[in-house]
Amino acid sequence: MESQKEARILQQPVARPPGASRSQTPNAKERQEGGPVPAAAALGAEADDDSADGLWELPVEPAKRRPECSRCSRPQKVCLCPFLPAHPLHISTHLYIIQHPAEENKVLRTVPLLAACLPQDKCKVKIGRRFSEERDPELSTVCQKSGTLILYPGAEAANLEEFILDSPVYPSTIIIIDGTWSQAKDIFYKNSLFRHPKQVQLKTSISSQYVIRMQPTNRCLSTLECAAVALSILEKNNYIQETLLRPLQALCSFQLQHGAQIRLSKEHLLKNGLYPKPMPKNKRKLRKMELLMNSVKI
């Protein structure tokens, strides 16, 4: 009877201390605590380690990227070339896109679509955070020309449509910074080159059609939309704006059909009590939120 009782006791599971892993054996626990390890257990542990080492020696296959279209830089299965112009648009204005490095690899970026619609010699993309005469002599020369504008809504920015009416030299080049608003501000203020061109901004009532990405306010436009509006003004041709917006509309339509949701602006969410995150504790960030709620330009 006692032997049967002992057998039942041995069959009962050993209680684990709180927080112990199911996969952690007593031998592993003893090794962590520095306790003695029986010889048989040590041999078993060495065998486990050897098998684990064998796994590390297995060849790792790199993840295969989906083939991309050489023109629109989109995966071939969702290529947007049917919505691009058959030939690059004829424009006289030179466009420089100053792109923050964080934007370069974003899946839904709009700059490749913009570049695909324009001649290569008229649209140049410069990627980086810091620029100087030594690092980029070409950009430095462009910034110092009298016919160069920079699209940045600073305190000194003039309305583009009004500026070209009174300017003695008709603009030949426009610079646009591509990035989030905080990234664009950082690039503008930390690069003295961008203080040489005349600052201009767009006074337009159109709402952004880039509805799959949240914007700070209802009046903010994507880089592609800014370029479309600015070029149509400088070239005095509304067809340019319509043509450049077509691939953006197709992109958003495709994403919405496959599970994406319309992203309302942060300004709209705050005003209507729909902002999903807690208000920031940082005073500077909290002040920005309050300015958005009161429709104050930041």
mmCIF file of C-alpha atoms in Angstrom:
data_model
loop_
_atom_site.group_PDB
_atom_site.id
_atom_site.type_symbol
_atom_site.label_atom_id
_atom_site.label_comp_id
_atom_site.label_asym_id
_atom_site.label_seq_id
_atom_site.Cartn_x
_atom_site.Cartn_y
_atom_site.Cartn_z
ATOM 1 C CA MET A 1 0.000 0.000 0.000
ATOM 2 C CA GLU A 2 2.758 2.433 0.886
ATOM 3 C CA SER A 3 4.550 1.731 -2.377
ATOM 4 C CA GLN A 4 1.354 2.529 -4.338
ATOM 5 C CA LYS A 5 0.935 5.721 -2.336
ATOM 6 C CA GLU A 6 4.539 6.731 -3.101
ATOM 7 C CA ALA A 7 3.941 6.061 -6.788
ATOM 8 C CA ARG A 8 0.915 8.356 -6.809
ATOM 9 C CA ILE A 9 2.938 11.107 -5.120
ATOM 10 C CA LEU A 10 5.709 10.790 -7.700
ATOM 11 C CA GLN A 11 3.179 11.103 -10.555
ATOM 12 C CA GLN A 12 1.806 14.404 -9.247
ATOM 13 C CA PRO A 13 3.170 17.536 -11.082
ATOM 14 C CA VAL A 14 5.782 19.572 -9.285
ATOM 15 C CA ALA A 15 4.455 23.009 -8.302
ATOM 16 C CA ARG A 16 6.294 25.824 -10.099
ATOM 17 C CA PRO A 17 7.182 29.069 -8.324
ATOM 18 C CA PRO A 18 5.368 32.205 -9.554
ATOM 19 C CA GLY A 19 6.836 33.566 -12.780
ATOM 20 C CA ALA A 20 8.604 30.353 -13.740
ATOM 21 C CA SER A 21 8.404 29.425 -17.416
ATOM 22 C CA ARG A 22 6.826 26.157 -18.493
ATOM 23 C CA SER A 23 9.848 25.451 -20.666
ATOM 24 C CA GLN A 24 12.319 26.072 -17.834
ATOM 25 C CA THR A 25 13.588 22.760 -16.444
ATOM 26 C CA PRO A 26 14.957 22.380 -12.891
ATOM 27 C CA ASN A 27 18.402 21.900 -14.436
ATOM 28 C CA ALA A 28 18.170 25.235 -16.273
ATOM 29 C CA LYS A 29 16.994 26.886 -13.071
ATOM 30 C CA GLU A 30 19.914 25.475 -11.120
ATOM 31 C CA ARG A 31 22.309 26.736 -13.772
ATOM 32 C CA GLN A 32 20.841 30.238 -13.486
ATOM 33 C CA GLU A 33 21.120 30.199 -9.680
ATOM 34 C CA GLY A 34 24.641 28.753 -9.741
ATOM 35 C CA GLY A 35 23.636 25.491 -8.044
ATOM 36 C CA PRO A 36 25.201 22.103 -8.663
ATOM 37 C CA VAL A 37 24.262 20.296 -11.837
ATOM 38 C CA PRO A 38 24.264 16.504 -11.908
ATOM 39 C CA ALA A 39 26.486 14.907 -14.526
ATOM 40 C CA ALA A 40 23.571 13.322 -16.400
ATOM 41 C CA ALA A 41 21.750 16.649 -16.484
ATOM 42 C CA ALA A 42 24.875 18.412 -17.702
ATOM 43 C CA LEU A 43 25.211 15.958 -20.553
ATOM 44 C CA GLY A 44 21.575 16.524 -21.514
ATOM 45 C CA ALA A 45 22.049 20.303 -21.405
ATOM 46 C CA GLU A 46 25.132 20.053 -23.611
ATOM 47 C CA ALA A 47 23.150 17.994 -26.109
ATOM 48 C CA ASP A 48 20.417 20.664 -26.129
ATOM 49 C CA ASP A 49 23.022 23.388 -26.654
ATOM 50 C CA ASP A 50 24.592 21.443 -29.516
ATOM 51 C CA SER A 51 21.229 21.082 -31.256
ATOM 52 C CA ALA A 52 20.556 24.794 -30.768
ATOM 53 C CA ASP A 53 23.973 25.644 -32.198
ATOM 54 C CA GLY A 54 23.090 23.587 -35.226
ATOM 55 C CA LEU A 55 20.089 25.806 -35.856
ATOM 56 C CA TRP A 56 22.282 28.886 -36.034
ATOM 57 C CA GLU A 57 24.317 27.242 -38.771
ATOM 58 C CA LEU A 58 21.321 26.814 -41.047
ATOM 59 C CA PRO A 59 21.356 29.215 -44.038
ATOM 60 C CA VAL A 60 18.966 32.157 -43.748
ATOM 61 C CA GLU A 61 17.076 33.094 -46.864
ATOM 62 C CA PRO A 62 16.636 36.870 -47.280
ATOM 63 C CA ALA A 63 13.066 38.107 -47.514
ATOM 64 C CA LYS A 64 12.103 38.610 -51.113
ATOM 65 C CA ARG A 65 10.833 42.068 -52.003
ATOM 66 C CA ARG A 66 7.938 42.298 -54.364
ATOM 67 C CA PRO A 67 9.056 43.374 -57.861
ATOM 68 C CA GLU A 68 8.621 47.133 -58.234
ATOM 69 C CA CYS A 69 7.636 49.141 -61.269
ATOM 70 C CA SER A 70 10.616 51.094 -62.547
ATOM 71 C CA ARG A 71 8.505 54.166 -63.294
ATOM 72 C CA CYS A 72 6.106 54.668 -60.354
ATOM 73 C CA SER A 73 8.157 52.687 -57.755
ATOM 74 C CA ARG A 74 5.044 50.777 -56.693
ATOM 75 C CA PRO A 75 4.824 46.964 -56.518
ATOM 76 C CA GLN A 76 4.028 45.676 -59.995
ATOM 77 C CA LYS A 77 0.724 44.161 -58.867
ATOM 78 C CA VAL A 78 -0.505 47.591 -57.751
ATOM 79 C CA CYS A 79 1.263 49.682 -60.398
ATOM 80 C CA LEU A 80 -0.176 53.179 -60.880
ATOM 81 C CA CYS A 81 1.314 53.839 -64.316
ATOM 82 C CA PRO A 82 -2.123 53.733 -66.023
ATOM 83 C CA PHE A 83 -2.927 56.910 -64.087
ATOM 84 C CA LEU A 84 0.300 58.711 -65.007
ATOM 85 C CA PRO A 85 0.605 60.876 -68.128
ATOM 86 C CA ALA A 86 1.784 58.964 -71.198
ATOM 87 C CA HIS A 87 4.712 61.370 -71.467
ATOM 88 C CA PRO A 88 6.324 63.651 -68.859
ATOM 89 C CA LEU A 89 4.621 67.034 -68.598
ATOM 90 C CA HIS A 90 6.274 69.915 -70.437
ATOM 91 C CA ILE A 91 7.172 72.535 -67.842
ATOM 92 C CA SER A 92 9.725 75.334 -67.706
ATOM 93 C CA THR A 93 9.945 75.460 -63.887
ATOM 94 C CA HIS A 94 12.673 73.515 -62.103
ATOM 95 C CA LEU A 95 11.475 71.648 -59.010
ATOM 96 C CA TYR A 96 13.788 70.629 -56.155
ATOM 97 C CA ILE A 97 12.419 68.245 -53.507
ATOM 98 C CA ILE A 98 14.387 68.281 -50.234
ATOM 99 C CA GLN A 99 13.407 64.936 -48.726
ATOM 100 C CA HIS A 100 13.912 63.950 -45.103
ATOM 101 C CA PRO A 101 15.613 60.499 -44.967
ATOM 102 C CA ALA A 102 12.688 59.067 -42.985
ATOM 103 C CA GLU A 103 10.399 59.624 -45.990
ATOM 104 C CA GLU A 104 12.576 57.704 -48.437
ATOM 105 C CA ASN A 105 11.338 54.207 -47.536
ATOM 106 C CA LYS A 106 7.717 54.906 -46.639
ATOM 107 C CA VAL A 107 5.350 52.669 -48.562
ATOM 108 C CA LEU A 108 2.760 55.339 -49.391
ATOM 109 C CA ARG A 109 5.127 58.188 -50.231
ATOM 110 C CA THR A 110 4.020 60.535 -53.016
ATOM 111 C CA VAL A 111 7.330 61.905 -54.325
ATOM 112 C CA PRO A 112 7.972 58.932 -56.711
ATOM 113 C CA LEU A 113 4.575 59.578 -58.300
ATOM 114 C CA LEU A 114 5.415 63.257 -58.689
ATOM 115 C CA ALA A 115 8.820 62.522 -60.216
ATOM 116 C CA ALA A 116 7.271 60.009 -62.640
ATOM 117 C CA CYS A 117 5.044 62.753 -64.079
ATOM 118 C CA LEU A 118 7.814 65.288 -64.714
ATOM 119 C CA PRO A 119 10.959 65.375 -66.882
ATOM 120 C CA GLN A 120 14.063 64.142 -65.057
ATOM 121 C CA ASP A 121 15.924 67.371 -65.707
ATOM 122 C CA LYS A 122 13.080 69.412 -64.188
ATOM 123 C CA CYS A 123 12.520 67.433 -60.979
ATOM 124 C CA LYS A 124 15.417 66.602 -58.659
ATOM 125 C CA VAL A 125 15.173 64.920 -55.244
ATOM 126 C CA LYS A 126 17.829 65.702 -52.624
ATOM 127 C CA ILE A 127 17.763 63.391 -49.603
ATOM 128 C CA GLY A 128 19.231 64.512 -46.275
ATOM 129 C CA ARG A 129 18.857 66.626 -43.148
ATOM 130 C CA ARG A 130 21.809 68.973 -43.502
ATOM 131 C CA PHE A 131 23.018 70.789 -46.619
ATOM 132 C CA SER A 132 25.840 73.243 -47.172
ATOM 133 C CA GLU A 133 27.852 74.780 -49.988
ATOM 134 C CA GLU A 134 30.609 72.213 -49.415
ATOM 135 C CA ARG A 135 28.258 69.210 -49.409
ATOM 136 C CA ASP A 136 26.025 70.299 -52.281
ATOM 137 C CA PRO A 137 27.447 73.121 -54.448
ATOM 138 C CA GLU A 138 24.606 72.715 -56.965
ATOM 139 C CA LEU A 139 21.886 73.294 -54.372
ATOM 140 C CA SER A 140 23.836 76.190 -52.880
ATOM 141 C CA THR A 141 24.017 77.883 -56.283
ATOM 142 C CA VAL A 142 20.297 77.320 -56.904
ATOM 143 C CA CYS A 143 19.336 78.808 -53.522
ATOM 144 C CA GLN A 144 21.264 82.008 -54.207
ATOM 145 C CA LYS A 145 19.647 82.708 -57.577
ATOM 146 C CA SER A 146 17.066 85.516 -57.677
ATOM 147 C CA GLY A 147 14.581 83.338 -59.543
ATOM 148 C CA THR A 148 14.401 80.653 -56.827
ATOM 149 C CA LEU A 149 11.512 80.329 -54.381
ATOM 150 C CA ILE A 150 11.038 78.045 -51.383
ATOM 151 C CA LEU A 151 7.577 76.841 -50.468
ATOM 152 C CA TYR A 152 7.525 77.234 -46.705
ATOM 153 C CA PRO A 153 4.640 78.820 -44.742
ATOM 154 C CA GLY A 154 6.770 80.905 -42.407
ATOM 155 C CA ALA A 155 5.970 84.323 -40.983
ATOM 156 C CA GLU A 156 7.676 86.043 -43.940
ATOM 157 C CA ALA A 157 6.044 83.913 -46.636
ATOM 158 C CA ALA A 158 4.161 85.729 -49.407
ATOM 159 C CA ASN A 159 1.173 84.394 -51.284
ATOM 160 C CA LEU A 160 2.590 82.722 -54.399
ATOM 161 C CA GLU A 161 -0.102 84.021 -56.757
ATOM 162 C CA GLU A 162 0.347 87.615 -55.569
ATOM 163 C CA PHE A 163 4.141 87.392 -55.535
ATOM 164 C CA ILE A 164 4.523 86.430 -59.188
ATOM 165 C CA LEU A 165 2.392 89.418 -60.221
ATOM 166 C CA ASP A 166 4.767 91.927 -58.609
ATOM 167 C CA SER A 167 8.099 90.104 -58.879
ATOM 168 C CA PRO A 168 10.604 91.796 -61.244
ATOM 169 C CA VAL A 169 12.119 88.378 -62.022
ATOM 170 C CA TYR A 170 9.701 85.588 -62.887
ATOM 171 C CA PRO A 171 10.533 82.508 -60.766
ATOM 172 C CA SER A 172 12.322 79.702 -62.570
ATOM 173 C CA THR A 173 12.848 77.309 -59.637
ATOM 174 C CA ILE A 174 10.850 76.263 -56.587
ATOM 175 C CA ILE A 175 12.055 74.226 -53.602
ATOM 176 C CA ILE A 176 9.690 72.029 -51.555
ATOM 177 C CA ILE A 177 10.620 70.213 -48.332
ATOM 178 C CA ASP A 178 9.254 66.671 -48.063
ATOM 179 C CA GLY A 179 8.651 65.344 -44.559
ATOM 180 C CA THR A 180 6.384 65.737 -41.561
ATOM 181 C CA TRP A 181 5.789 69.286 -40.411
ATOM 182 C CA SER A 182 8.298 68.957 -37.566
ATOM 183 C CA GLN A 183 10.878 67.449 -39.945
ATOM 184 C CA ALA A 184 10.319 70.215 -42.498
ATOM 185 C CA LYS A 185 10.722 72.883 -39.823
ATOM 186 C CA ASP A 186 13.943 71.260 -38.606
ATOM 187 C CA ILE A 187 15.384 71.141 -42.129
ATOM 188 C CA PHE A 188 14.405 74.743 -42.889
ATOM 189 C CA TYR A 189 15.801 76.343 -39.731
ATOM 190 C CA LYS A 190 18.997 74.283 -39.501
ATOM 191 C CA ASN A 191 20.114 74.925 -43.077
ATOM 192 C CA SER A 192 21.090 78.526 -43.756
ATOM 193 C CA LEU A 193 20.927 77.867 -47.525
ATOM 194 C CA PHE A 194 17.138 77.867 -47.399
ATOM 195 C CA ARG A 195 16.998 81.396 -46.015
ATOM 196 C CA HIS A 196 18.286 82.824 -49.327
ATOM 197 C CA PRO A 197 15.260 82.115 -51.563
ATOM 198 C CA LYS A 198 12.047 84.072 -51.176
ATOM 199 C CA GLN A 199 9.542 82.269 -48.950
ATOM 200 C CA VAL A 200 6.117 81.685 -50.474
ATOM 201 C CA GLN A 201 2.996 79.825 -49.426
ATOM 202 C CA LEU A 202 -0.198 78.612 -51.051
ATOM 203 C CA LYS A 203 -3.455 80.399 -50.321
ATOM 204 C CA THR A 204 -5.876 77.764 -51.488
ATOM 205 C CA SER A 205 -9.220 76.493 -50.269
ATOM 206 C CA ILE A 206 -8.761 72.936 -51.562
ATOM 207 C CA SER A 207 -8.734 70.104 -49.024
ATOM 208 C CA SER A 208 -6.121 67.390 -49.175
ATOM 209 C CA GLN A 209 -7.057 64.309 -51.164
ATOM 210 C CA TYR A 210 -4.341 62.306 -49.417
ATOM 211 C CA VAL A 211 -6.970 60.945 -47.039
ATOM 212 C CA ILE A 212 -5.107 57.767 -46.012
ATOM 213 C CA ARG A 213 -2.504 59.722 -44.017
ATOM 214 C CA MET A 214 -3.271 62.006 -41.084
ATOM 215 C CA GLN A 215 -2.452 65.695 -41.535
ATOM 216 C CA PRO A 216 -2.046 68.241 -38.693
ATOM 217 C CA THR A 217 -4.815 70.544 -39.944
ATOM 218 C CA ASN A 218 -7.565 70.580 -42.540
ATOM 219 C CA ARG A 219 -5.517 72.985 -44.683
ATOM 220 C CA CYS A 220 -2.353 70.872 -44.935
ATOM 221 C CA LEU A 221 -1.434 69.318 -48.287
ATOM 222 C CA SER A 222 0.910 66.470 -49.192
ATOM 223 C CA THR A 223 4.154 67.155 -51.044
ATOM 224 C CA LEU A 224 2.634 66.030 -54.340
ATOM 225 C CA GLU A 225 -0.398 68.280 -53.837
ATOM 226 C CA CYS A 226 1.789 71.273 -52.972
ATOM 227 C CA ALA A 227 3.847 70.730 -56.107
ATOM 228 C CA ALA A 228 0.707 70.294 -58.232
ATOM 229 C CA VAL A 229 -0.801 73.578 -57.049
ATOM 230 C CA ALA A 230 2.481 75.534 -57.192
ATOM 231 C CA LEU A 231 3.409 74.327 -60.690
ATOM 232 C CA SER A 232 -0.062 75.028 -62.049
ATOM 233 C CA ILE A 233 0.279 78.612 -60.761
ATOM 234 C CA LEU A 234 3.818 79.146 -62.035
ATOM 235 C CA GLU A 235 3.101 77.521 -65.405
ATOM 236 C CA LYS A 236 -0.369 79.152 -65.603
ATOM 237 C CA ASN A 237 -1.870 75.808 -66.543
ATOM 238 C CA ASN A 238 -4.567 74.102 -64.457
ATOM 239 C CA TYR A 239 -4.155 70.886 -66.449
ATOM 240 C CA ILE A 240 -0.881 70.295 -64.594
ATOM 241 C CA GLN A 241 -2.685 70.153 -61.250
ATOM 242 C CA GLU A 242 -5.329 67.758 -62.573
ATOM 243 C CA THR A 243 -2.690 65.473 -64.096
ATOM 244 C CA LEU A 244 -0.478 65.336 -61.007
ATOM 245 C CA LEU A 245 -3.389 64.615 -58.654
ATOM 246 C CA ARG A 246 -4.721 61.701 -60.729
ATOM 247 C CA PRO A 247 -2.233 59.051 -59.465
ATOM 248 C CA LEU A 248 -2.699 60.244 -55.878
ATOM 249 C CA GLN A 249 -6.455 59.812 -56.174
ATOM 250 C CA ALA A 250 -5.934 56.303 -57.599
ATOM 251 C CA LEU A 251 -3.534 55.402 -54.789
ATOM 252 C CA CYS A 252 -5.969 56.470 -52.066
ATOM 253 C CA SER A 253 -8.910 54.777 -53.800
ATOM 254 C CA PHE A 254 -6.997 51.480 -54.030
ATOM 255 C CA GLN A 255 -5.937 51.600 -50.372
ATOM 256 C CA LEU A 256 -9.475 52.362 -49.183
ATOM 257 C CA GLN A 257 -10.826 49.435 -51.201
ATOM 258 C CA HIS A 258 -8.349 47.107 -49.480
ATOM 259 C CA GLY A 259 -8.914 47.955 -45.835
ATOM 260 C CA ALA A 260 -7.413 51.392 -45.302
ATOM 261 C CA GLN A 261 -9.513 53.985 -43.486
ATOM 262 C CA ILE A 262 -9.999 57.683 -44.085
ATOM 263 C CA ARG A 263 -7.705 59.565 -41.711
ATOM 264 C CA LEU A 264 -9.189 62.803 -40.446
ATOM 265 C CA SER A 265 -6.838 65.637 -39.504
ATOM 266 C CA LYS A 266 -5.551 65.979 -35.957
ATOM 267 C CA GLU A 267 -7.280 69.368 -35.827
ATOM 268 C CA HIS A 268 -10.674 67.787 -36.622
ATOM 269 C CA LEU A 269 -10.209 64.986 -34.086
ATOM 270 C CA LEU A 270 -9.248 67.389 -31.302
ATOM 271 C CA LYS A 271 -12.110 69.792 -31.959
ATOM 272 C CA ASN A 272 -14.663 66.990 -31.947
ATOM 273 C CA GLY A 273 -13.304 65.079 -28.958
ATOM 274 C CA LEU A 274 -12.283 62.105 -31.122
ATOM 275 C CA TYR A 275 -8.513 62.180 -30.601
ATOM 276 C CA PRO A 276 -7.650 58.595 -29.562
ATOM 277 C CA LYS A 277 -4.469 59.316 -27.576
ATOM 278 C CA PRO A 278 -4.095 60.966 -24.142
ATOM 279 C CA MET A 279 -3.078 64.600 -24.202
ATOM 280 C CA PRO A 280 0.705 65.054 -23.877
ATOM 281 C CA LYS A 281 2.237 66.074 -20.553
ATOM 282 C CA ASN A 282 5.008 68.030 -22.249
ATOM 283 C CA LYS A 283 4.015 71.717 -22.071
ATOM 284 C CA ARG A 284 5.334 72.558 -25.536
ATOM 285 C CA LYS A 285 3.435 69.692 -27.193
ATOM 286 C CA LEU A 286 0.323 70.498 -25.173
ATOM 287 C CA ARG A 287 0.509 74.111 -26.355
ATOM 288 C CA LYS A 288 0.605 72.914 -29.983
ATOM 289 C CA MET A 289 -2.507 70.821 -29.378
ATOM 290 C CA GLU A 290 -4.318 73.851 -27.954
ATOM 291 C CA LEU A 291 -3.334 75.968 -30.961
ATOM 292 C CA LEU A 292 -4.707 73.304 -33.310
ATOM 293 C CA MET A 293 -7.993 73.222 -31.414
ATOM 294 C CA ASN A 294 -8.281 76.994 -31.777
ATOM 295 C CA SER A 295 -7.348 76.951 -35.510
ATOM 296 C CA VAL A 296 -4.197 78.968 -34.851
ATOM 297 C CA LYS A 297 -1.429 78.554 -37.408
ATOM 298 C CA ILE A 298 1.569 76.773 -35.901
#
